[in-house]
Tab-separated table of N, CA and C in Angstrom:
chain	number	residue	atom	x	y	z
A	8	UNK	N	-2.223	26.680	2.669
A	8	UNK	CA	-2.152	25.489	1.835
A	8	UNK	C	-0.830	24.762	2.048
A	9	UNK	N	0.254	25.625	2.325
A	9	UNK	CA	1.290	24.982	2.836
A	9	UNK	C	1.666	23.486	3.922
A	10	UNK	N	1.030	24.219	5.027
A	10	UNK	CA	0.606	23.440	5.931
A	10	UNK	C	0.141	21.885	5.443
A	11	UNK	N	-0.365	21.822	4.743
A	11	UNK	CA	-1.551	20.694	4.455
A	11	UNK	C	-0.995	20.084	3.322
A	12	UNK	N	-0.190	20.591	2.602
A	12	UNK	CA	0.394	20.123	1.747
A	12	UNK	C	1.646	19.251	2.531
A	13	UNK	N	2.274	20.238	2.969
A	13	UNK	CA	3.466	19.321	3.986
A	13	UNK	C	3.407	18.224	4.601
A	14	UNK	N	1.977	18.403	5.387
A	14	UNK	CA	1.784	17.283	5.764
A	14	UNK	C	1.211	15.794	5.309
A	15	UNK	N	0.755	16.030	3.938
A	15	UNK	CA	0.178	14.966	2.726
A	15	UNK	C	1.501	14.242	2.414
A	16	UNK	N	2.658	15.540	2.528
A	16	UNK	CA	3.896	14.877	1.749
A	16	UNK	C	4.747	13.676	2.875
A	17	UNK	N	4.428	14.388	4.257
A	17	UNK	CA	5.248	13.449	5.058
A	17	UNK	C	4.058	11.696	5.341
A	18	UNK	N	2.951	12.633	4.382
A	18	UNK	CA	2.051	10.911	5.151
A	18	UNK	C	2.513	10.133	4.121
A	19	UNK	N	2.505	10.662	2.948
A	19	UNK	CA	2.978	9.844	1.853
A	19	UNK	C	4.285	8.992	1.756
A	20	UNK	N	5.404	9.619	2.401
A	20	UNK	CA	6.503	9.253	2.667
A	20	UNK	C	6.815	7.939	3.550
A	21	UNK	N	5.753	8.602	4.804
A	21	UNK	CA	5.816	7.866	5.779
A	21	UNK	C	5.298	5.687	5.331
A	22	UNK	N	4.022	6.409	4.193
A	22	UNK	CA	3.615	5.337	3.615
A	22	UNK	C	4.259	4.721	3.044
A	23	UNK	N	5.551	5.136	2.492
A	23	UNK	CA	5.905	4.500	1.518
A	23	UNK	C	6.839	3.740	1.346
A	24	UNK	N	7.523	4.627	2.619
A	24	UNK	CA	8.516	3.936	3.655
A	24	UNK	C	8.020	2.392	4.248
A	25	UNK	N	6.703	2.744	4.729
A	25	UNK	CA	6.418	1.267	5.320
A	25	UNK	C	6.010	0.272	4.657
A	26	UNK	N	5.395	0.709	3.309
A	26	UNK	CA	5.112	-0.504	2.550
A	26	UNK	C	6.430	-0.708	2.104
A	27	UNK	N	7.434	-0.353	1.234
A	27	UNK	CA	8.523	-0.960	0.969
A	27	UNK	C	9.452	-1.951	1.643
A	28	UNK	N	9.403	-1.311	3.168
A	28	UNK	CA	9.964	-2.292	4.319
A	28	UNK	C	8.892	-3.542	4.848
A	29	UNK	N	7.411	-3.456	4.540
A	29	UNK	CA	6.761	-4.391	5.558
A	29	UNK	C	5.906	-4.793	4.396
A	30	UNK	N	5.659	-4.333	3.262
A	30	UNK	CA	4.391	-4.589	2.386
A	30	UNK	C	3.390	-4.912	2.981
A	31	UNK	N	3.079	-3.864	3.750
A	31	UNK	CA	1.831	-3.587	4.110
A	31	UNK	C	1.398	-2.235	4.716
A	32	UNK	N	-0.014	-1.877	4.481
A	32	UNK	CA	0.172	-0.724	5.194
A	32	UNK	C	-1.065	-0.487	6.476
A	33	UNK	N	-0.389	-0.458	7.632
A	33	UNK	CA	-1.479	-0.108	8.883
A	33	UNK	C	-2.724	0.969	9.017
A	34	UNK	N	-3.754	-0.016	9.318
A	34	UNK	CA	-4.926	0.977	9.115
A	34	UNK	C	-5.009	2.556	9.956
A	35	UNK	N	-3.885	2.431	10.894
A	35	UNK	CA	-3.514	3.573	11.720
A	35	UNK	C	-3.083	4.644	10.670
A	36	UNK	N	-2.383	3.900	9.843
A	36	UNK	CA	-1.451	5.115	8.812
A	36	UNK	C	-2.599	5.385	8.078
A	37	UNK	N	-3.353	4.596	7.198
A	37	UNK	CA	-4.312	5.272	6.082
A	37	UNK	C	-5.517	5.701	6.650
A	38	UNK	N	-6.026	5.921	8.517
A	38	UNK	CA	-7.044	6.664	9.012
A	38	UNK	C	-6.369	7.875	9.221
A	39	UNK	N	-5.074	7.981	9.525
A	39	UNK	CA	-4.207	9.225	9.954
A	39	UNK	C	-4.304	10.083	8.667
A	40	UNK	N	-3.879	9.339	7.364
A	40	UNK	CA	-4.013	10.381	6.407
A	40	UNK	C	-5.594	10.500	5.777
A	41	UNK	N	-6.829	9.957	6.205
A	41	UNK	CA	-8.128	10.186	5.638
A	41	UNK	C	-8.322	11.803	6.534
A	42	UNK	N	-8.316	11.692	7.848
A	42	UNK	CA	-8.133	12.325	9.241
A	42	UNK	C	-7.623	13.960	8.622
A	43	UNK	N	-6.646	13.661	8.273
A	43	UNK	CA	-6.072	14.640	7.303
A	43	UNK	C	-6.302	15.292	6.648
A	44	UNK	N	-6.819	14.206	5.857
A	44	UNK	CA	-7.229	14.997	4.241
A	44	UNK	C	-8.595	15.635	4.938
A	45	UNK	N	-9.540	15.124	5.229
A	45	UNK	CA	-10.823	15.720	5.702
A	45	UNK	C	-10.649	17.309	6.895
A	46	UNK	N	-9.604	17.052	7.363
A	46	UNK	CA	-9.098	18.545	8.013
A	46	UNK	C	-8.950	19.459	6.434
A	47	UNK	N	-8.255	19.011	5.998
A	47	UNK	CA	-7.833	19.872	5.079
A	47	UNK	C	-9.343	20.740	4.337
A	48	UNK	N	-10.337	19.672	3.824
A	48	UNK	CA	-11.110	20.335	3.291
A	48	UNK	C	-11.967	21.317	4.313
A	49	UNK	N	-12.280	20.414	5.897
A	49	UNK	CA	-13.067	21.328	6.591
A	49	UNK	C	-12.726	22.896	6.604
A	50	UNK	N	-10.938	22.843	6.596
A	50	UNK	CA	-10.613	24.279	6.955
A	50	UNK	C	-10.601	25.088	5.328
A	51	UNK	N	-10.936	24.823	4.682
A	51	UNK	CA	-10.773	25.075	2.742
A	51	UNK	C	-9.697	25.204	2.316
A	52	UNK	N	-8.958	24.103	2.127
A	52	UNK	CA	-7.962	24.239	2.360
A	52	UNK	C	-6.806	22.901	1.392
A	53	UNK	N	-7.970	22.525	0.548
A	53	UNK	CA	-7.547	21.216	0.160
A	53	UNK	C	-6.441	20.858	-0.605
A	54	UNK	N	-5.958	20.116	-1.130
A	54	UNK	CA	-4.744	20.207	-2.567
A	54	UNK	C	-5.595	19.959	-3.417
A	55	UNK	N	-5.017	20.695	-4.997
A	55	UNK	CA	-5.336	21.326	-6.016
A	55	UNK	C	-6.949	21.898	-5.852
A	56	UNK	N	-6.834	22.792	-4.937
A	56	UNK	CA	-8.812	23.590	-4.624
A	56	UNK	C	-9.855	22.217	-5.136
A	57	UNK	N	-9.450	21.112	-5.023
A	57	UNK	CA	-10.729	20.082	-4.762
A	57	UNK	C	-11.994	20.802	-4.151
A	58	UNK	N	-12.844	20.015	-4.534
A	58	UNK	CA	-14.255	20.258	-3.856
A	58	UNK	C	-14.603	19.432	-2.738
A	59	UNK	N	-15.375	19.144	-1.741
A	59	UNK	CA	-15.690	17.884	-1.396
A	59	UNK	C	-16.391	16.730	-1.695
A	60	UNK	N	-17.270	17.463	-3.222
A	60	UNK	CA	-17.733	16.552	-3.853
A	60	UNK	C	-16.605	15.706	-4.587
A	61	UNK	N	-15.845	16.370	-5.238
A	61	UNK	CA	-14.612	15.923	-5.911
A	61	UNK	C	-14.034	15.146	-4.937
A	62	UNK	N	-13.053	15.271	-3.979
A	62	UNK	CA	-12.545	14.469	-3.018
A	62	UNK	C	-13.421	13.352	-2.246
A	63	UNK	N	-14.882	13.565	-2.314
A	63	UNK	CA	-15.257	12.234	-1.521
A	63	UNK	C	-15.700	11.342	-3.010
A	64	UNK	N	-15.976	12.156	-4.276
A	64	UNK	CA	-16.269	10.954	-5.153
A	64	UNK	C	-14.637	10.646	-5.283
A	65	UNK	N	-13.143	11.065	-5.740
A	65	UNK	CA	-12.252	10.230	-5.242
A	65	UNK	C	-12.072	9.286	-4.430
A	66	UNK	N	-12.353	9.183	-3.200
A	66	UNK	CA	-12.187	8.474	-2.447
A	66	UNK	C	-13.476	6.933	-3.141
A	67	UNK	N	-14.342	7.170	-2.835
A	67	UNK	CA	-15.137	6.216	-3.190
A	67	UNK	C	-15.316	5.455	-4.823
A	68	UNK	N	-14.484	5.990	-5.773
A	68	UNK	CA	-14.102	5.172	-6.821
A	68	UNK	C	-12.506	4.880	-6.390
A	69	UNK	N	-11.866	5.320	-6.053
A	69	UNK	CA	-10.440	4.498	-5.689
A	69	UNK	C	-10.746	3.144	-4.688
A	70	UNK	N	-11.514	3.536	-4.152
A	70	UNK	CA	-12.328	2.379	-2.983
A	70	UNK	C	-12.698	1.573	-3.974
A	71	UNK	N	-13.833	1.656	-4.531
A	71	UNK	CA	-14.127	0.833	-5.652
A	71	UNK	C	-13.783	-0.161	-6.317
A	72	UNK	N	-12.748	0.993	-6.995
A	72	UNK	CA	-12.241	0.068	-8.361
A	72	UNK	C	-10.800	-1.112	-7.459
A	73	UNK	N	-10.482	-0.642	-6.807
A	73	UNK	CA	-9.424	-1.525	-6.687
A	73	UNK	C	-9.635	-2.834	-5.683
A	74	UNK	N	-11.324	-2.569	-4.677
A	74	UNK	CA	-11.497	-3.365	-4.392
A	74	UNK	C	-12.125	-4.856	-5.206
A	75	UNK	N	-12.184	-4.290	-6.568
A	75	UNK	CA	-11.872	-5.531	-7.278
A	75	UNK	C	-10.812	-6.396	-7.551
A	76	UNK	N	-9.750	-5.971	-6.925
A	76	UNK	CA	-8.420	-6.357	-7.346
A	76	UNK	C	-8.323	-7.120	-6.158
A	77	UNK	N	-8.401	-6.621	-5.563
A	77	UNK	CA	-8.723	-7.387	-3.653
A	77	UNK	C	-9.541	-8.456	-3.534
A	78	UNK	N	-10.683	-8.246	-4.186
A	78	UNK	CA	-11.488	-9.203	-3.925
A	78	UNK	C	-10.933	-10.545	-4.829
A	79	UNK	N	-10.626	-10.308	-5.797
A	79	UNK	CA	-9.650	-11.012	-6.600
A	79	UNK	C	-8.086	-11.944	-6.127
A	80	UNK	N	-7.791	-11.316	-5.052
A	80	UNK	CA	-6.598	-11.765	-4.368
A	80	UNK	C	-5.557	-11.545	-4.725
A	81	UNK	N	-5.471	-9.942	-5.753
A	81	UNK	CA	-4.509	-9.252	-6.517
A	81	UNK	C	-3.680	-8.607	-5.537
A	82	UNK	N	-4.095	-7.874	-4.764
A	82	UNK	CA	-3.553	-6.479	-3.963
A	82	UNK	C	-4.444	-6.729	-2.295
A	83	UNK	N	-3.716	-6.085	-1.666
A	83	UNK	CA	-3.760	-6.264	-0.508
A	83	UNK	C	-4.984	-4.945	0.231
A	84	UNK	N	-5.964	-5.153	1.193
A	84	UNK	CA	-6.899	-4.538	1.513
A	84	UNK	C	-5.998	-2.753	2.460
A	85	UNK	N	-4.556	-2.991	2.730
A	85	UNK	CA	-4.414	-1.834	2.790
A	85	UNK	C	-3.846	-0.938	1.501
A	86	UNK	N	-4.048	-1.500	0.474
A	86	UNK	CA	-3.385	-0.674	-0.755
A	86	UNK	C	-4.851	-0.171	-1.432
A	87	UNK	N	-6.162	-0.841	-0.927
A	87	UNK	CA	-7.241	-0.772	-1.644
A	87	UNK	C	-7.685	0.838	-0.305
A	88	UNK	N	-7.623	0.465	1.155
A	88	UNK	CA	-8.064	1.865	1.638
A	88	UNK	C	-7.086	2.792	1.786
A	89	UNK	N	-6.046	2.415	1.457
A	89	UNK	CA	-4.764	3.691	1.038
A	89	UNK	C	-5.447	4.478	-0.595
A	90	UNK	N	-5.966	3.843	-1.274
A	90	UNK	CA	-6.122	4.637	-2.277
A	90	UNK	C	-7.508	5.755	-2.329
A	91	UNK	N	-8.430	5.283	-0.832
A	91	UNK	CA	-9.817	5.988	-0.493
A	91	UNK	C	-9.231	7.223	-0.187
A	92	UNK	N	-7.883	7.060	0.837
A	92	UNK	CA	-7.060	8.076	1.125
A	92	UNK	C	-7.193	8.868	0.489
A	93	UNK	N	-6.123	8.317	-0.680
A	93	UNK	CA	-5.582	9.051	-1.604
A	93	UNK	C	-6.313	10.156	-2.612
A	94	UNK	N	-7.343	9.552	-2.771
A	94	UNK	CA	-8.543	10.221	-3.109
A	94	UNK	C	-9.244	11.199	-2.506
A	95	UNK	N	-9.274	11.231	-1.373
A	95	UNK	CA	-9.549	12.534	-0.473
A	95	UNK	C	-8.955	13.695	-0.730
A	96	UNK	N	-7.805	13.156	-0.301
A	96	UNK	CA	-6.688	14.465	-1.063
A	96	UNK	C	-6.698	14.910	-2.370
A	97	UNK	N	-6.572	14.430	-3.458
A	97	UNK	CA	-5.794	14.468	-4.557
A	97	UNK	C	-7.667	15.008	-5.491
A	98	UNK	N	-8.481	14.121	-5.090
A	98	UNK	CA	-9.862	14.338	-5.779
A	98	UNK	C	-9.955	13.166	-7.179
A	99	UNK	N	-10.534	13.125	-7.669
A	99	UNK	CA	-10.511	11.811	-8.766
A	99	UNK	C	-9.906	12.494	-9.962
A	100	UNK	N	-10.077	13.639	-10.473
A	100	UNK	CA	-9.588	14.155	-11.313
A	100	UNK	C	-7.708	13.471	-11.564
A	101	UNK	N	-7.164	13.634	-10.146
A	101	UNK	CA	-5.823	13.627	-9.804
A	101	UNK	C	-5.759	11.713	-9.642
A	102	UNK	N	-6.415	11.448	-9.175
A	102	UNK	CA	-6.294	10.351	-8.916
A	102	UNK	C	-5.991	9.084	-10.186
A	103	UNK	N	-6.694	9.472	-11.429
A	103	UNK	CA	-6.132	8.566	-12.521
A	103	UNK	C	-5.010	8.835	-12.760
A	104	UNK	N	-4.180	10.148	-13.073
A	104	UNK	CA	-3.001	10.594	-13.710
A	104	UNK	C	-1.807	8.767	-12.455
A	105	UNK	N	-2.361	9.828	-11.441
A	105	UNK	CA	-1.632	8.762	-10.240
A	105	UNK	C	-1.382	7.314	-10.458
A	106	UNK	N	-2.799	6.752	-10.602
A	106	UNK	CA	-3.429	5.425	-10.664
A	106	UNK	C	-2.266	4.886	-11.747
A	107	UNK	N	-2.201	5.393	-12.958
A	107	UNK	CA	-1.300	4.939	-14.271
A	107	UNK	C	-0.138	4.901	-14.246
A	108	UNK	N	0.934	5.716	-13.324
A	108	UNK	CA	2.154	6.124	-13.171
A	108	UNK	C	2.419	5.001	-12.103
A	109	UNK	N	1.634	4.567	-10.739
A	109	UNK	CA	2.028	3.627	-9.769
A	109	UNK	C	1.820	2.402	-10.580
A	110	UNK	N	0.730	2.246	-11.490
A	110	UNK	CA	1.053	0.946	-12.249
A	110	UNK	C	2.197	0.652	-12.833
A	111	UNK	N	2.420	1.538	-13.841
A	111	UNK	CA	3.585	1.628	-14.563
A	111	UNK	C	4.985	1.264	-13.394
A	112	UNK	N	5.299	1.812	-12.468
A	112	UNK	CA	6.065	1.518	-11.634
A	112	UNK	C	6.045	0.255	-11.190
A	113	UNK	N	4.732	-0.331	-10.794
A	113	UNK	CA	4.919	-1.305	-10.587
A	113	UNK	C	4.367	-2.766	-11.213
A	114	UNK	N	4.559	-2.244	-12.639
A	114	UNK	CA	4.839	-3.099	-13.504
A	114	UNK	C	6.696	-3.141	-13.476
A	115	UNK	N	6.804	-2.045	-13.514
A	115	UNK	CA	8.153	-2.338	-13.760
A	115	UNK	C	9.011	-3.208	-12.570
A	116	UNK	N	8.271	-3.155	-11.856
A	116	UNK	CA	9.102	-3.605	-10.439
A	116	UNK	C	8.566	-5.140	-10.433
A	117	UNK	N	7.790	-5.847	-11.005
A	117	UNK	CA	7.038	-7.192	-11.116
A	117	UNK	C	7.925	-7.737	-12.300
A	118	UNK	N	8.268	-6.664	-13.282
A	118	UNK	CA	9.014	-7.286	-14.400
A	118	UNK	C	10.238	-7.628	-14.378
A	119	UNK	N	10.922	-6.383	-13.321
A	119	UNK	CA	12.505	-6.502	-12.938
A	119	UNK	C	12.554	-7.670	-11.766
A	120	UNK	N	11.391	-8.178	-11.253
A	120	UNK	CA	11.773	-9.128	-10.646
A	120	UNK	C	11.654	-10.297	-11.112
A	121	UNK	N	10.616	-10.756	-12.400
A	121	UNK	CA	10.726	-11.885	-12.538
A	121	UNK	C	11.794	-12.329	-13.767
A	122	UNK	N	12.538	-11.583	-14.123
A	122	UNK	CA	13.923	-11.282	-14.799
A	122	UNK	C	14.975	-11.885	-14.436
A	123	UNK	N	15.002	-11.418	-12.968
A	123	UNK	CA	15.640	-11.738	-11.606
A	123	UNK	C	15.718	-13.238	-11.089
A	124	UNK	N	14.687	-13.246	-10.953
A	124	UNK	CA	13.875	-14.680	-10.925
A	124	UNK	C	14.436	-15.794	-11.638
A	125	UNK	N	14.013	-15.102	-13.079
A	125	UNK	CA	14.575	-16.494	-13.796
A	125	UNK	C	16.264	-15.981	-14.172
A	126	UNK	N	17.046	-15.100	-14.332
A	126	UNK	CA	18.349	-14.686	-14.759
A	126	UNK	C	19.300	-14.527	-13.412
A	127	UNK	N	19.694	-15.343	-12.124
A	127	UNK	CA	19.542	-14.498	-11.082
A	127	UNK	C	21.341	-13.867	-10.805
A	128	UNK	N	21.385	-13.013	-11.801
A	128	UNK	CA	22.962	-12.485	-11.837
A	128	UNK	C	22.908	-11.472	-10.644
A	129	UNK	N	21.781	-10.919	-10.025
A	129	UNK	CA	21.678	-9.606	-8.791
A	129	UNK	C	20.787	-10.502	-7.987
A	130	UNK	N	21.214	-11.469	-7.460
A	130	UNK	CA	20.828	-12.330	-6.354
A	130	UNK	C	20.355	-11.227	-5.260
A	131	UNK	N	21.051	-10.337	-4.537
A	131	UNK	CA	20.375	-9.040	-3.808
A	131	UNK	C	19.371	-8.585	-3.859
A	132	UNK	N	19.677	-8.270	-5.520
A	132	UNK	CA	18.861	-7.194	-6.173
A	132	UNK	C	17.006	-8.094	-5.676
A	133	UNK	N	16.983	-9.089	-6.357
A	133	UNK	CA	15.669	-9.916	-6.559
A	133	UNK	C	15.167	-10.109	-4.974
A	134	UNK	N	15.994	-10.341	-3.967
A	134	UNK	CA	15.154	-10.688	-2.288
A	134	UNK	C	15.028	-8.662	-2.239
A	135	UNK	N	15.708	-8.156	-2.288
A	135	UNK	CA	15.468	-6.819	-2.130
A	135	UNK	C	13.463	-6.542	-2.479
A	136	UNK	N	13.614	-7.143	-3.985
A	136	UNK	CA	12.221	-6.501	-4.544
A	136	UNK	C	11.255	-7.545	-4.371
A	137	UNK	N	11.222	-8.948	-3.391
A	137	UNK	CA	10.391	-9.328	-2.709
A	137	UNK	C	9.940	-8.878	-1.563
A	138	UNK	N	10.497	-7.923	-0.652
A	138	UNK	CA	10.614	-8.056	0.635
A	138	UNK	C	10.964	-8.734	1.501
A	139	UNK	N	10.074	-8.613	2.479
A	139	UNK	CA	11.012	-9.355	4.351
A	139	UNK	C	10.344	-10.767	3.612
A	140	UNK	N	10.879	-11.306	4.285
A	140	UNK	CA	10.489	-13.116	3.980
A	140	UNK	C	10.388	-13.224	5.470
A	141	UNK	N	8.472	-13.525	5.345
A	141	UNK	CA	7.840	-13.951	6.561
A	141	UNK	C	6.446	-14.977	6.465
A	142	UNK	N	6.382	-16.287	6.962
A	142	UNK	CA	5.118	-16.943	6.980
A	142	UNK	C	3.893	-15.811	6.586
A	143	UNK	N	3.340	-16.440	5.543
A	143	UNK	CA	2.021	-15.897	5.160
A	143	UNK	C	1.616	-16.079	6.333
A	144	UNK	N	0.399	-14.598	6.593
A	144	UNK	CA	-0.540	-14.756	8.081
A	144	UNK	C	-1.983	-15.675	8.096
A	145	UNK	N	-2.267	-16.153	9.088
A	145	UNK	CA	-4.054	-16.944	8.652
A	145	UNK	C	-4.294	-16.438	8.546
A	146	UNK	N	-5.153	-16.538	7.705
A	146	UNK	CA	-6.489	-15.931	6.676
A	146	UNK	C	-5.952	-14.729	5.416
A	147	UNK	N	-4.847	-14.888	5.244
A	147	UNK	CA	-4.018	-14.319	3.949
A	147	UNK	C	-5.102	-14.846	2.948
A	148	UNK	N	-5.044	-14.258	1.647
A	148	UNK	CA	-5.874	-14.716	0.576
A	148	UNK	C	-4.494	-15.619	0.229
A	149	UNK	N	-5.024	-16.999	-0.288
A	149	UNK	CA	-4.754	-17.854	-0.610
A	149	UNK	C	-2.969	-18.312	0.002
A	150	UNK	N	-2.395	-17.174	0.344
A	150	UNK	CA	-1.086	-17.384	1.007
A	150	UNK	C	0.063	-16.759	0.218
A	151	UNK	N	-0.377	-16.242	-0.555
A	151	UNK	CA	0.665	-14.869	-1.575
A	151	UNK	C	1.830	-14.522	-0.854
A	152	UNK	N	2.576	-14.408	-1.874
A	152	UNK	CA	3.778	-13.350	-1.142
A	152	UNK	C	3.197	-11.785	-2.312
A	153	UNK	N	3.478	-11.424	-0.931
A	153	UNK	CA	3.356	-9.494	-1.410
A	153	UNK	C	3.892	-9.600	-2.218
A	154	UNK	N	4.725	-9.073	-3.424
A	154	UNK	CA	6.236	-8.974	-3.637
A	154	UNK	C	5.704	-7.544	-4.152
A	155	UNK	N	4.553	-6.954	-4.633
A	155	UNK	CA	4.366	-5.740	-5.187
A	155	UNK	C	4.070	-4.738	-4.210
A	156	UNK	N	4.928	-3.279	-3.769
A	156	UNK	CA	4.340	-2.811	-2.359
A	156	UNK	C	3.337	-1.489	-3.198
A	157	UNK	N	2.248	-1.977	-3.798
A	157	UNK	CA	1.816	-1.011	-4.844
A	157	UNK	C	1.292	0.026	-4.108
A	158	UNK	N	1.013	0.463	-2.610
A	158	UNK	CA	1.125	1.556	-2.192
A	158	UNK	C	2.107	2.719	-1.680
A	159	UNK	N	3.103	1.970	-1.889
A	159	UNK	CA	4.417	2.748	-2.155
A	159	UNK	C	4.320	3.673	-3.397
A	160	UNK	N	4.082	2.875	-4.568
A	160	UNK	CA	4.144	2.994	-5.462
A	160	UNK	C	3.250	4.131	-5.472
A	161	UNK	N	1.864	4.464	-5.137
A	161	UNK	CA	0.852	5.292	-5.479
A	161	UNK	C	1.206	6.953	-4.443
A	162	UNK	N	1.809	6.390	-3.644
A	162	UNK	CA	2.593	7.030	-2.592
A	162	UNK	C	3.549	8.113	-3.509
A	163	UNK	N	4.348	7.515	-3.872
A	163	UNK	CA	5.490	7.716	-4.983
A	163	UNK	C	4.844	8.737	-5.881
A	164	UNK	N	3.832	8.277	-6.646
A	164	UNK	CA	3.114	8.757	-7.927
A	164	UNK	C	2.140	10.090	-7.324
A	165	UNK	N	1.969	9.910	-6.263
A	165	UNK	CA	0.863	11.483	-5.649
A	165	UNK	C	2.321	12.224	-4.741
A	166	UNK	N	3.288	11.721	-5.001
A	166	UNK	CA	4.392	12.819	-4.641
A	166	UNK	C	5.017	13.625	-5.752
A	167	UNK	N	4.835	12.644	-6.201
A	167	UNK	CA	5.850	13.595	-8.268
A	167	UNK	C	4.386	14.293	-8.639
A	168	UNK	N	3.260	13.788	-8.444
A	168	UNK	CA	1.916	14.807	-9.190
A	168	UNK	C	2.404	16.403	-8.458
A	169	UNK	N	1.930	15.911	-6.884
A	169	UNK	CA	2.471	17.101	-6.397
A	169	UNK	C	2.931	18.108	-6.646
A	170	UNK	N	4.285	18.224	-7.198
A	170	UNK	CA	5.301	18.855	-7.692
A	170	UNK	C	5.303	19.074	-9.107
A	171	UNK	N	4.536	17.984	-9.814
A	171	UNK	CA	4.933	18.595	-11.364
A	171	UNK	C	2.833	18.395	-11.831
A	172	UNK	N	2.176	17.912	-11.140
A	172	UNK	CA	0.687	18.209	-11.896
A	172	UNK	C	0.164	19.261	-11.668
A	173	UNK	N	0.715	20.450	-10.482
A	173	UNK	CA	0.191	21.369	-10.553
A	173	UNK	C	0.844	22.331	-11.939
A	174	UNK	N	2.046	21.796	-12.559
A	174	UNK	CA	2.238	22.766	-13.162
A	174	UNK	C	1.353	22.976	-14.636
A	175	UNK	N	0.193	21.844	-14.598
A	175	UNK	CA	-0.435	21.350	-16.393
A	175	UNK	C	-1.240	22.513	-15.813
């Protein structure tokens, strides 16, 4: 279980790393960690003894629900199959605790910026928690700036479960 755990932790990292720097995340990274997670169960081997019923209904309500948010022009289509991911691994059980804690984060990070925004005493601070400043791409929904890297965030939140949800 080691093994598989280690390696959930460096995909997570790896994720979280890149959404914070690029707000976005490459479909290379969230097939690498589906790829993963599905090793994990073939060999029995999963995090928190998931089932595969458990881990594929995760995956397919994290898919779900957030592709309403997407379709909406809320969140970005790699934060919606980062969370199918996430669900593989973690199983749905794990997946709300998650879901509430990356909000919460990144509420807080939407709030500290528009604070920023309008108060701008940490001029840094505020381009910091937009990101890179780059031309919206064609066919962007409506032409948004990211400013929320909410798969960081979920990234973040299935790293602290990790460590402290196995202990409930």
């Amino acid at each position: 279980m080691m093994a598989f755990a280690s390696t959930c932790l460096l995909w997570l990292i790896a994720t979280a790393v890149y959404d914070f720097r690029e707000r976005r995340v490459p479909n290379w990274l969230v097939l690498a960690g589906a790829i993963l997670a599905l090793g994990a169960l073939a060999f029995g081997d999963p995090l928190f003894d998931n089932t595969w019923r458990s881990s594929l209904l995760g995956a397919a309500v994290g898919f779900g629900c957030l592709l309403v948010f997407y379709a909406m022009g809320l969140m970005g289509a790699g934060d919606v199959k980062f969370t199918s991911a996430l669900g593989l691994w973690f199983g749905l059980s794990a997946l709300v605790p998650i879901w509430i804690i990356a909000s919460l984060m990144a509420g807080a990070h939407s709030f500290l910026w528009l604070a920023l925004k309008r108060w701008p005493f940490f001029p840094r601070l505020a381009l910091m928690l937009v990101g890179p400043s780059r031309v919206p791409e064609p066919g962007a929904s409506h032409g948004r700036l990211r400013i929320i890297p909410y798969a960081a965030y979920l990234a973040l939140a299935a790293a602290a479960w990790m460590v402290w949800g196995r202990q409930s």
